[in-house]
Amino acid sequence: MSTLVTENLQDSGGTVPVATVRQGSAKAWLTLTGTGTITFRDSFNHSTVTDLGPGTYQSNLSTALGNANYAMVAMATFIGGPYISGHNTGGPQTSSTYINVSSTTAGGGVDSTLMTSQVQGDLA
Amino acid sequence: MTHLWDRLVDAKERLTPVQSKYRVVFEDPGQPDGFACVLIPDPNWMAAALAGGILPPVETYIRDRDVEERHMRDFPDVPFSWRDYGGALHPYAAPIPAMTEEEAIEYLIQKDLPPRIWRDYRGNRVIMRIVPVDLVPSDRSYRNAWAVAQNPQPQEEAA
């Protein structure tokens, strides 16, 4: 693998520091089939997902985040009604995230046909 | 040493994901009324494990987890930052050689499951099994009732 050492990237619109590109990149993401046999569709920087129960997942990262102040976004779909996806109130850790999917109509955790998440923050 | 995240970027570019044929089914002894959970390996991670030269030793993850858990126990109101502890070990640790899929599953158990499940449990109940993915039910209607089989039936051998 070749190495290009530089501080700035440039296109027709101007220059962007490499640090900006790195900070702006998602540090981890995943797309999951959440019904039937739970499987990864695609991902980056994850080692496993733990199926904790209906609509509840713990995603475990390969490279930890630098601190507990990262930002996480998750979305989910399921057939049959509205959905809510959220972050576990147990508190984030730098090496794993929690995702809860629940329904405004059914209540409680519900499995989603498709679940995605993305994490932005500093790396350890 | 290249940062682990950068090695994973490179690995994702050149390696084909490998869907594991195993799952780890476990119960948490800290929640005796709870139901079984399932650990699902990431195909991109599995490809990196089988290729070798990418992932750090699992001992680095265990050490880093101990550091973070100790902070959360001793300073629950103080947000955790690796900068306060001189950085994590696993991002810059020298990578290990290629593993078999079975070794990779054992690595994941140590990395992503709490030690109270795979190391410290002393009860009489079987609380963890490595199973073929086909043995995990695809019908999740009674997901809240799943438990680790204590006396599983032997699988029929292929003719």
PDB file of C-alpha atoms in Angstrom:
ATOM      1  CA  MET A   1       0.000   0.000   0.000  1.00  0.00           C
ATOM      2  CA  SER A   2       1.375   3.425  -1.006  1.00  0.00           C
ATOM      3  CA  THR A   3       1.323   6.398   1.322  1.00  0.00           C
ATOM      4  CA  LEU A   4       0.484   9.937   0.273  1.00  0.00           C
ATOM      5  CA  VAL A   5       1.630  12.490   2.829  1.00  0.00           C
ATOM      6  CA  THR A   6      -0.242  15.743   2.579  1.00  0.00           C
ATOM      7  CA  GLU A   7      -2.017  18.326   4.674  1.00  0.00           C
ATOM      8  CA  ASN A   8      -4.634  19.532   2.187  1.00  0.00           C
ATOM      9  CA  LEU A   9      -6.843  18.075  -0.507  1.00  0.00           C
ATOM     10  CA  GLN A  10      -7.898  20.232  -3.425  1.00  0.00           C
ATOM     11  CA  ASP A  11     -10.535  20.146  -6.124  1.00  0.00           C
ATOM     12  CA  SER A  12     -11.990  22.803  -8.376  1.00  0.00           C
ATOM     13  CA  GLY A  13     -13.828  24.313  -5.412  1.00  0.00           C
ATOM     14  CA  GLY A  14     -10.776  24.920  -3.224  1.00  0.00           C
ATOM     15  CA  THR A  15      -8.674  23.166  -0.603  1.00  0.00           C
ATOM     16  CA  VAL A  16      -9.810  21.162   2.421  1.00  0.00           C
ATOM     17  CA  PRO A  17      -7.478  20.100   5.221  1.00  0.00           C
ATOM     18  CA  VAL A  18      -7.119  16.336   5.565  1.00  0.00           C
ATOM     19  CA  ALA A  19      -8.078  16.702   9.229  1.00  0.00           C
ATOM     20  CA  THR A  20     -11.441  18.133   8.126  1.00  0.00           C
ATOM     21  CA  VAL A  21     -12.077  15.104   5.928  1.00  0.00           C
ATOM     22  CA  ARG A  22     -11.145  12.760   8.748  1.00  0.00           C
ATOM     23  CA  GLN A  23     -13.268  14.542  11.352  1.00  0.00           C
ATOM     24  CA  GLY A  24     -16.208  14.665   8.974  1.00  0.00           C
ATOM     25  CA  SER A  25     -16.151  10.952   8.228  1.00  0.00           C
ATOM     26  CA  ALA A  26     -18.479   8.599  10.007  1.00  0.00           C
ATOM     27  CA  LYS A  27     -16.379   6.552  12.409  1.00  0.00           C
ATOM     28  CA  ALA A  28     -18.741   3.595  12.307  1.00  0.00           C
ATOM     29  CA  TRP A  29     -21.948   2.626  10.555  1.00  0.00           C
ATOM     30  CA  LEU A  30     -24.081  -0.411   9.982  1.00  0.00           C
ATOM     31  CA  THR A  31     -27.160  -1.636   8.166  1.00  0.00           C
ATOM     32  CA  LEU A  32     -28.939  -4.572   9.732  1.00  0.00           C
ATOM     33  CA  THR A  33     -31.769  -6.906   8.819  1.00  0.00           C
ATOM     34  CA  GLY A  34     -33.686  -6.972  12.084  1.00  0.00           C
ATOM     35  CA  THR A  35     -36.289  -9.639  11.399  1.00  0.00           C
ATOM     36  CA  GLY A  36     -36.024 -13.379  10.829  1.00  0.00           C
ATOM     37  CA  THR A  37     -32.342 -14.261  11.025  1.00  0.00           C
ATOM     38  CA  ILE A  38     -30.598 -11.097  12.166  1.00  0.00           C
ATOM     39  CA  THR A  39     -27.749 -10.358   9.760  1.00  0.00           C
ATOM     40  CA  PHE A  40     -25.501  -7.517   8.748  1.00  0.00           C
ATOM     41  CA  ARG A  41     -26.217  -6.079   5.302  1.00  0.00           C
ATOM     42  CA  ASP A  42     -23.115  -3.913   5.423  1.00  0.00           C
ATOM     43  CA  SER A  43     -21.066  -2.090   8.008  1.00  0.00           C
ATOM     44  CA  PHE A  44     -17.831  -0.427   8.947  1.00  0.00           C
ATOM     45  CA  ASN A  45     -15.831  -0.524  12.199  1.00  0.00           C
ATOM     46  CA  HIS A  46     -18.077  -3.065  13.891  1.00  0.00           C
ATOM     47  CA  SER A  47     -17.076  -6.451  15.268  1.00  0.00           C
ATOM     48  CA  THR A  48     -20.485  -7.785  16.336  1.00  0.00           C
ATOM     49  CA  VAL A  49     -24.087  -6.910  17.035  1.00  0.00           C
ATOM     50  CA  THR A  50     -25.847  -8.431  20.027  1.00  0.00           C
ATOM     51  CA  ASP A  51     -29.519  -9.253  19.650  1.00  0.00           C
ATOM     52  CA  LEU A  52     -30.757  -8.359  23.132  1.00  0.00           C
ATOM     53  CA  GLY A  53     -34.430  -8.923  22.404  1.00  0.00           C
ATOM     54  CA  PRO A  54     -37.212  -7.506  20.261  1.00  0.00           C
ATOM     55  CA  GLY A  55     -36.038  -4.225  18.783  1.00  0.00           C
ATOM     56  CA  THR A  56     -33.032  -3.981  21.074  1.00  0.00           C
ATOM     57  CA  TYR A  57     -29.492  -4.226  19.781  1.00  0.00           C
ATOM     58  CA  GLN A  58     -26.009  -3.572  21.085  1.00  0.00           C
ATOM     59  CA  SER A  59     -23.462  -2.787  18.391  1.00  0.00           C
ATOM     60  CA  ASN A  60     -19.842  -3.406  19.320  1.00  0.00           C
ATOM     61  CA  LEU A  61     -17.102  -1.407  17.654  1.00  0.00           C
ATOM     62  CA  SER A  62     -13.737  -2.646  16.416  1.00  0.00           C
ATOM     63  CA  THR A  63     -12.063   0.698  17.101  1.00  0.00           C
ATOM     64  CA  ALA A  64     -13.319   2.517  20.160  1.00  0.00           C
ATOM     65  CA  LEU A  65     -14.296   6.165  20.196  1.00  0.00           C
ATOM     66  CA  GLY A  66     -12.156   8.668  22.031  1.00  0.00           C
ATOM     67  CA  ASN A  67     -14.726   9.635  24.627  1.00  0.00           C
ATOM     68  CA  ALA A  68     -18.354   9.274  25.614  1.00  0.00           C
ATOM     69  CA  ASN A  69     -19.420  12.486  23.861  1.00  0.00           C
ATOM     70  CA  TYR A  70     -19.943  11.032  20.393  1.00  0.00           C
ATOM     71  CA  ALA A  71     -23.051  11.587  18.295  1.00  0.00           C
ATOM     72  CA  MET A  72     -25.127   8.684  17.076  1.00  0.00           C
ATOM     73  CA  VAL A  73     -27.997   8.526  14.616  1.00  0.00           C
ATOM     74  CA  ALA A  74     -30.174   5.488  14.109  1.00  0.00           C
ATOM     75  CA  MET A  75     -33.160   4.782  11.916  1.00  0.00           C
ATOM     76  CA  ALA A  76     -35.451   1.801  11.630  1.00  0.00           C
ATOM     77  CA  THR A  77     -38.398   0.614   9.600  1.00  0.00           C
ATOM     78  CA  PHE A  78     -40.926  -2.052  10.320  1.00  0.00           C
ATOM     79  CA  ILE A  79     -44.008  -3.141   8.509  1.00  0.00           C
ATOM     80  CA  GLY A  80     -47.232  -2.129  10.153  1.00  0.00           C
ATOM     81  CA  GLY A  81     -46.877   1.279  11.653  1.00  0.00           C
ATOM     82  CA  PRO A  82     -44.820   4.200  12.846  1.00  0.00           C
ATOM     83  CA  TYR A  83     -41.501   3.674  14.528  1.00  0.00           C
ATOM     84  CA  ILE A  84     -39.161   5.303  16.965  1.00  0.00           C
ATOM     85  CA  SER A  85     -35.483   4.575  17.250  1.00  0.00           C
ATOM     86  CA  GLY A  86     -33.474   5.770  20.157  1.00  0.00           C
ATOM     87  CA  HIS A  87     -30.392   5.475  22.300  1.00  0.00           C
ATOM     88  CA  ASN A  88     -30.280   3.455  25.480  1.00  0.00           C
ATOM     89  CA  THR A  89     -30.603   5.595  28.572  1.00  0.00           C
ATOM     90  CA  GLY A  90     -27.969   3.461  30.289  1.00  0.00           C
ATOM     91  CA  GLY A  91     -25.327   5.773  28.948  1.00  0.00           C
ATOM     92  CA  PRO A  92     -22.947   5.469  26.020  1.00  0.00           C
ATOM     93  CA  GLN A  93     -19.629   3.682  26.193  1.00  0.00           C
ATOM     94  CA  THR A  94     -16.780   4.235  23.816  1.00  0.00           C
ATOM     95  CA  SER A  95     -16.724   0.696  22.436  1.00  0.00           C
ATOM     96  CA  SER A  96     -20.424  -0.082  22.023  1.00  0.00           C
ATOM     97  CA  THR A  97     -23.736   1.591  21.340  1.00  0.00           C
ATOM     98  CA  TYR A  98     -27.310   0.603  22.139  1.00  0.00           C
ATOM     99  CA  ILE A  99     -30.283   0.939  19.844  1.00  0.00           C
ATOM    100  CA  ASN A 100     -33.921   0.534  20.859  1.00  0.00           C
ATOM    101  CA  VAL A 101     -36.678   0.379  18.294  1.00  0.00           C
ATOM    102  CA  SER A 102     -40.204   0.801  19.527  1.00  0.00           C
ATOM    103  CA  SER A 103     -43.607   1.478  18.042  1.00  0.00           C
ATOM    104  CA  THR A 104     -45.917   4.352  18.864  1.00  0.00           C
ATOM    105  CA  THR A 105     -48.887   2.060  18.249  1.00  0.00           C
ATOM    106  CA  ALA A 106     -47.820  -1.297  19.656  1.00  0.00           C
ATOM    107  CA  GLY A 107     -45.566  -0.051  22.439  1.00  0.00           C
ATOM    108  CA  GLY A 108     -42.462  -1.832  23.663  1.00  0.00           C
ATOM    109  CA  GLY A 109     -39.608  -3.057  21.505  1.00  0.00           C
ATOM    110  CA  VAL A 110     -40.370  -4.208  17.975  1.00  0.00           C
ATOM    111  CA  ASP A 111     -38.158  -5.891  15.422  1.00  0.00           C
ATOM    112  CA  SER A 112     -37.433  -3.788  12.361  1.00  0.00           C
ATOM    113  CA  THR A 113     -36.995  -5.086   8.843  1.00  0.00           C
ATOM    114  CA  LEU A 114     -34.154  -2.644   8.344  1.00  0.00           C
ATOM    115  CA  MET A 115     -32.113  -0.844  10.953  1.00  0.00           C
ATOM    116  CA  THR A 116     -29.249   1.536  10.316  1.00  0.00           C
ATOM    117  CA  SER A 117     -26.954   3.530  12.545  1.00  0.00           C
ATOM    118  CA  GLN A 118     -24.049   5.894  12.203  1.00  0.00           C
ATOM    119  CA  VAL A 119     -21.594   7.271  14.725  1.00  0.00           C
ATOM    120  CA  GLN A 120     -19.655  10.516  14.527  1.00  0.00           C
ATOM    121  CA  GLY A 121     -16.947  11.495  16.988  1.00  0.00           C
ATOM    122  CA  ASP A 122     -13.286  11.209  17.846  1.00  0.00           C
ATOM    123  CA  LEU A 123     -11.399   7.925  17.665  1.00  0.00           C
ATOM    124  CA  ALA A 124      -9.499   6.452  20.579  1.00  0.00           C
TER     125      ALA A 124
ATOM    126  CA  MET B   1       2.014   1.594  13.523  1.00  0.00           C
ATOM    127  CA  THR B   2      -1.019   2.432  11.396  1.00  0.00           C
ATOM    128  CA  HIS B   3      -4.161   3.143  13.404  1.00  0.00           C
ATOM    129  CA  LEU B   4      -6.601   0.259  13.517  1.00  0.00           C
ATOM    130  CA  TRP B   5      -9.364   2.392  11.961  1.00  0.00           C
ATOM    131  CA  ASP B   6      -7.152   3.050   8.912  1.00  0.00           C
ATOM    132  CA  ARG B   7      -6.339  -0.670   8.633  1.00  0.00           C
ATOM    133  CA  LEU B   8     -10.086  -1.387   8.683  1.00  0.00           C
ATOM    134  CA  VAL B   9     -10.643   1.187   5.922  1.00  0.00           C
ATOM    135  CA  ASP B  10      -8.067  -0.600   3.794  1.00  0.00           C
ATOM    136  CA  ALA B  11      -9.512  -4.015   4.651  1.00  0.00           C
ATOM    137  CA  LYS B  12     -13.020  -2.975   3.648  1.00  0.00           C
ATOM    138  CA  GLU B  13     -11.698  -1.854   0.279  1.00  0.00           C
ATOM    139  CA  ARG B  14      -9.941  -5.080  -0.606  1.00  0.00           C
ATOM    140  CA  LEU B  15     -11.586  -7.934   1.360  1.00  0.00           C
ATOM    141  CA  THR B  16     -14.837  -9.724   0.594  1.00  0.00           C
ATOM    142  CA  PRO B  17     -17.185  -9.934   3.606  1.00  0.00           C
ATOM    143  CA  VAL B  18     -17.583 -13.394   5.152  1.00  0.00           C
ATOM    144  CA  GLN B  19     -20.928 -14.248   6.744  1.00  0.00           C
ATOM    145  CA  SER B  20     -20.134 -16.425   9.727  1.00  0.00           C
ATOM    146  CA  LYS B  21     -21.822 -19.810  10.067  1.00  0.00           C
ATOM    147  CA  TYR B  22     -21.814 -19.450  13.870  1.00  0.00           C
ATOM    148  CA  ARG B  23     -23.745 -17.506  16.459  1.00  0.00           C
ATOM    149  CA  VAL B  24     -23.115 -17.271  20.201  1.00  0.00           C
ATOM    150  CA  VAL B  25     -26.247 -17.693  22.301  1.00  0.00           C
ATOM    151  CA  PHE B  26     -25.894 -16.652  25.927  1.00  0.00           C
ATOM    152  CA  GLU B  27     -27.750 -15.725  29.064  1.00  0.00           C
ATOM    153  CA  ASP B  28     -26.585 -13.048  31.471  1.00  0.00           C
ATOM    154  CA  PRO B  29     -26.148 -14.401  35.009  1.00  0.00           C
ATOM    155  CA  GLY B  30     -26.634 -10.831  36.196  1.00  0.00           C
ATOM    156  CA  GLN B  31     -30.219 -11.018  34.912  1.00  0.00           C
ATOM    157  CA  PRO B  32     -31.541 -14.424  36.019  1.00  0.00           C
ATOM    158  CA  ASP B  33     -35.082 -13.628  34.824  1.00  0.00           C
ATOM    159  CA  GLY B  34     -33.884 -12.430  31.439  1.00  0.00           C
ATOM    160  CA  PHE B  35     -33.979 -14.295  28.157  1.00  0.00           C
ATOM    161  CA  ALA B  36     -31.192 -15.465  25.882  1.00  0.00           C
ATOM    162  CA  CYS B  37     -29.220 -13.051  23.709  1.00  0.00           C
ATOM    163  CA  VAL B  38     -27.456 -13.746  20.421  1.00  0.00           C
ATOM    164  CA  LEU B  39     -24.018 -12.450  19.390  1.00  0.00           C
ATOM    165  CA  ILE B  40     -23.810 -11.906  15.630  1.00  0.00           C
ATOM    166  CA  PRO B  41     -20.368 -11.529  13.971  1.00  0.00           C
ATOM    167  CA  ASP B  42     -19.802  -8.730  11.491  1.00  0.00           C
ATOM    168  CA  PRO B  43     -18.895 -10.093   8.023  1.00  0.00           C
ATOM    169  CA  ASN B  44     -16.333  -7.362   7.385  1.00  0.00           C
ATOM    170  CA  TRP B  45     -14.720  -8.027  10.745  1.00  0.00           C
ATOM    171  CA  MET B  46     -14.691 -11.774  10.012  1.00  0.00           C
ATOM    172  CA  ALA B  47     -12.956 -11.179   6.697  1.00  0.00           C
ATOM    173  CA  ALA B  48     -10.264  -9.159   8.487  1.00  0.00           C
ATOM    174  CA  ALA B  49      -9.851 -11.903  11.096  1.00  0.00           C
ATOM    175  CA  LEU B  50      -9.429 -14.591   8.434  1.00  0.00           C
ATOM    176  CA  ALA B  51      -6.994 -12.440   6.444  1.00  0.00           C
ATOM    177  CA  GLY B  52      -4.706 -11.604   9.363  1.00  0.00           C
ATOM    178  CA  GLY B  53      -2.423  -8.655   9.881  1.00  0.00           C
ATOM    179  CA  ILE B  54      -5.265  -6.273  10.751  1.00  0.00           C
ATOM    180  CA  LEU B  55      -6.807  -6.912  14.156  1.00  0.00           C
ATOM    181  CA  PRO B  56      -5.004  -6.353  17.464  1.00  0.00           C
ATOM    182  CA  PRO B  57      -4.572  -9.005  20.170  1.00  0.00           C
ATOM    183  CA  VAL B  58      -7.794  -9.591  22.110  1.00  0.00           C
ATOM    184  CA  GLU B  59      -5.920  -8.915  25.356  1.00  0.00           C
ATOM    185  CA  THR B  60      -5.734  -5.236  24.401  1.00  0.00           C
ATOM    186  CA  TYR B  61      -9.528  -5.026  24.224  1.00  0.00           C
ATOM    187  CA  ILE B  62      -9.884  -6.752  27.589  1.00  0.00           C
ATOM    188  CA  ARG B  63      -7.469  -4.335  29.201  1.00  0.00           C
ATOM    189  CA  ASP B  64      -9.154  -1.310  27.628  1.00  0.00           C
ATOM    190  CA  ARG B  65     -12.574  -2.495  28.756  1.00  0.00           C
ATOM    191  CA  ASP B  66     -11.305  -2.891  32.311  1.00  0.00           C
ATOM    192  CA  VAL B  67      -9.986   0.690  32.256  1.00  0.00           C
ATOM    193  CA  GLU B  68     -13.282   2.123  31.072  1.00  0.00           C
ATOM    194  CA  GLU B  69     -15.437   0.058  33.415  1.00  0.00           C
ATOM    195  CA  ARG B  70     -13.277   1.036  36.378  1.00  0.00           C
ATOM    196  CA  HIS B  71     -13.727   4.708  35.472  1.00  0.00           C
ATOM    197  CA  MET B  72     -17.481   4.355  35.147  1.00  0.00           C
ATOM    198  CA  ARG B  73     -17.630   2.616  38.522  1.00  0.00           C
ATOM    199  CA  ASP B  74     -15.344   5.017  40.356  1.00  0.00           C
ATOM    200  CA  PHE B  75     -16.368   8.267  38.621  1.00  0.00           C
ATOM    201  CA  PRO B  76     -19.947   7.776  37.386  1.00  0.00           C
ATOM    202  CA  ASP B  77     -20.554  11.506  36.985  1.00  0.00           C
ATOM    203  CA  VAL B  78     -17.395  12.212  34.985  1.00  0.00           C
ATOM    204  CA  PRO B  79     -17.611  11.564  31.208  1.00  0.00           C
ATOM    205  CA  PHE B  80     -14.994   9.063  30.116  1.00  0.00           C
ATOM    206  CA  SER B  81     -12.178  10.104  27.760  1.00  0.00           C
ATOM    207  CA  TRP B  82      -9.247   8.005  26.602  1.00  0.00           C
ATOM    208  CA  ARG B  83      -7.158  11.147  26.670  1.00  0.00           C
ATOM    209  CA  ASP B  84      -7.283  11.083  30.469  1.00  0.00           C
ATOM    210  CA  TYR B  85      -5.803   7.577  30.498  1.00  0.00           C
ATOM    211  CA  GLY B  86      -3.034   7.958  27.973  1.00  0.00           C
ATOM    212  CA  GLY B  87      -5.010   6.453  25.120  1.00  0.00           C
ATOM    213  CA  ALA B  88      -6.419   3.020  24.410  1.00  0.00           C
ATOM    214  CA  LEU B  89      -4.141   0.059  23.707  1.00  0.00           C
ATOM    215  CA  HIS B  90      -5.963  -1.643  20.863  1.00  0.00           C
ATOM    216  CA  PRO B  91      -5.729   0.992  18.076  1.00  0.00           C
ATOM    217  CA  TYR B  92      -1.953   0.926  17.864  1.00  0.00           C
ATOM    218  CA  ALA B  93      -1.171  -2.619  19.039  1.00  0.00           C
ATOM    219  CA  ALA B  94       0.682  -4.816  16.550  1.00  0.00           C
ATOM    220  CA  PRO B  95      -1.815  -6.891  14.552  1.00  0.00           C
ATOM    221  CA  ILE B  96      -2.110 -10.636  14.943  1.00  0.00           C
ATOM    222  CA  PRO B  97      -1.860 -13.267  12.190  1.00  0.00           C
ATOM    223  CA  ALA B  98      -4.805 -14.863  10.436  1.00  0.00           C
ATOM    224  CA  MET B  99      -7.290 -16.862  12.511  1.00  0.00           C
ATOM    225  CA  THR B 100      -9.625 -19.710  11.720  1.00  0.00           C
ATOM    226  CA  GLU B 101     -13.320 -18.930  11.938  1.00  0.00           C
ATOM    227  CA  GLU B 102     -13.566 -20.883  15.181  1.00  0.00           C
ATOM    228  CA  GLU B 103     -10.686 -18.919  16.699  1.00  0.00           C
ATOM    229  CA  ALA B 104     -12.342 -15.719  15.530  1.00  0.00           C
ATOM    230  CA  ILE B 105     -15.556 -16.626  17.348  1.00  0.00           C
ATOM    231  CA  GLU B 106     -13.607 -17.272  20.549  1.00  0.00           C
ATOM    232  CA  TYR B 107     -11.896 -13.900  20.046  1.00  0.00           C
ATOM    233  CA  LEU B 108     -15.273 -12.180  19.718  1.00  0.00           C
ATOM    234  CA  ILE B 109     -16.575 -13.839  22.876  1.00  0.00           C
ATOM    235  CA  GLN B 110     -13.673 -12.431  24.852  1.00  0.00           C
ATOM    236  CA  LYS B 111     -13.894  -9.041  23.180  1.00  0.00           C
ATOM    237  CA  ASP B 112     -17.639  -8.340  23.181  1.00  0.00           C
ATOM    238  CA  LEU B 113     -19.142 -10.384  26.002  1.00  0.00           C
ATOM    239  CA  PRO B 114     -18.697  -9.459  29.667  1.00  0.00           C
ATOM    240  CA  PRO B 115     -16.300 -11.753  31.552  1.00  0.00           C
ATOM    241  CA  ARG B 116     -19.118 -12.728  33.913  1.00  0.00           C
ATOM    242  CA  ILE B 117     -20.509 -14.770  31.010  1.00  0.00           C
ATOM    243  CA  TRP B 118     -17.443 -16.502  29.565  1.00  0.00           C
ATOM    244  CA  ARG B 119     -14.889 -16.461  32.396  1.00  0.00           C
ATOM    245  CA  ASP B 120     -16.304 -15.853  35.867  1.00  0.00           C
ATOM    246  CA  TYR B 121     -19.542 -17.883  35.929  1.00  0.00           C
ATOM    247  CA  ARG B 122     -19.479 -20.745  38.430  1.00  0.00           C
ATOM    248  CA  GLY B 123     -23.106 -21.851  38.431  1.00  0.00           C
ATOM    249  CA  ASN B 124     -24.500 -25.184  37.310  1.00  0.00           C
ATOM    250  CA  ARG B 125     -26.480 -23.881  34.360  1.00  0.00           C
ATOM    251  CA  VAL B 126     -25.097 -23.754  30.834  1.00  0.00           C
ATOM    252  CA  ILE B 127     -25.290 -20.073  29.953  1.00  0.00           C
ATOM    253  CA  MET B 128     -23.382 -19.878  26.672  1.00  0.00           C
ATOM    254  CA  ARG B 129     -23.265 -21.978  23.526  1.00  0.00           C
ATOM    255  CA  ILE B 130     -21.647 -21.531  20.125  1.00  0.00           C
ATOM    256  CA  VAL B 131     -24.185 -22.807  17.629  1.00  0.00           C
ATOM    257  CA  PRO B 132     -24.609 -23.010  13.847  1.00  0.00           C
ATOM    258  CA  VAL B 133     -26.636 -20.079  12.591  1.00  0.00           C
ATOM    259  CA  ASP B 134     -29.354 -22.473  11.401  1.00  0.00           C
ATOM    260  CA  LEU B 135     -30.131 -23.415  15.014  1.00  0.00           C
ATOM    261  CA  VAL B 136     -31.132 -19.849  15.922  1.00  0.00           C
ATOM    262  CA  PRO B 137     -34.899 -19.548  15.315  1.00  0.00           C
ATOM    263  CA  SER B 138     -35.911 -17.256  12.484  1.00  0.00           C
ATOM    264  CA  ASP B 139     -39.435 -17.042  13.924  1.00  0.00           C
ATOM    265  CA  ARG B 140     -39.125 -14.310  16.554  1.00  0.00           C
ATOM    266  CA  SER B 141     -42.740 -14.477  17.746  1.00  0.00           C
ATOM    267  CA  TYR B 142     -41.652 -15.735  21.161  1.00  0.00           C
ATOM    268  CA  ARG B 143     -38.301 -13.949  21.255  1.00  0.00           C
ATOM    269  CA  ASN B 144     -38.779 -13.036  24.937  1.00  0.00           C
ATOM    270  CA  ALA B 145     -38.938 -16.715  25.845  1.00  0.00           C
ATOM    271  CA  TRP B 146     -35.655 -17.861  24.318  1.00  0.00           C
ATOM    272  CA  ALA B 147     -33.270 -19.721  26.630  1.00  0.00           C
ATOM    273  CA  VAL B 148     -30.021 -21.623  26.206  1.00  0.00           C
ATOM    274  CA  ALA B 149     -30.800 -25.332  25.804  1.00  0.00           C
ATOM    275  CA  GLN B 150     -29.550 -27.315  28.789  1.00  0.00           C
ATOM    276  CA  ASN B 151     -29.839 -30.769  27.178  1.00  0.00           C
ATOM    277  CA  PRO B 152     -29.716 -30.184  23.424  1.00  0.00           C
ATOM    278  CA  GLN B 153     -30.686 -32.992  21.085  1.00  0.00           C
ATOM    279  CA  PRO B 154     -27.733 -34.318  19.044  1.00  0.00           C
ATOM    280  CA  GLN B 155     -27.814 -33.218  15.436  1.00  0.00           C
ATOM    281  CA  GLU B 156     -28.306 -35.898  12.813  1.00  0.00           C
ATOM    282  CA  GLU B 157     -25.205 -36.447  10.766  1.00  0.00           C
ATOM    283  CA  ALA B 158     -25.473 -35.919   7.025  1.00  0.00           C
ATOM    284  CA  ALA B 159     -25.820 -39.138   5.050  1.00  0.00           C
TER     285      ALA B 159
END
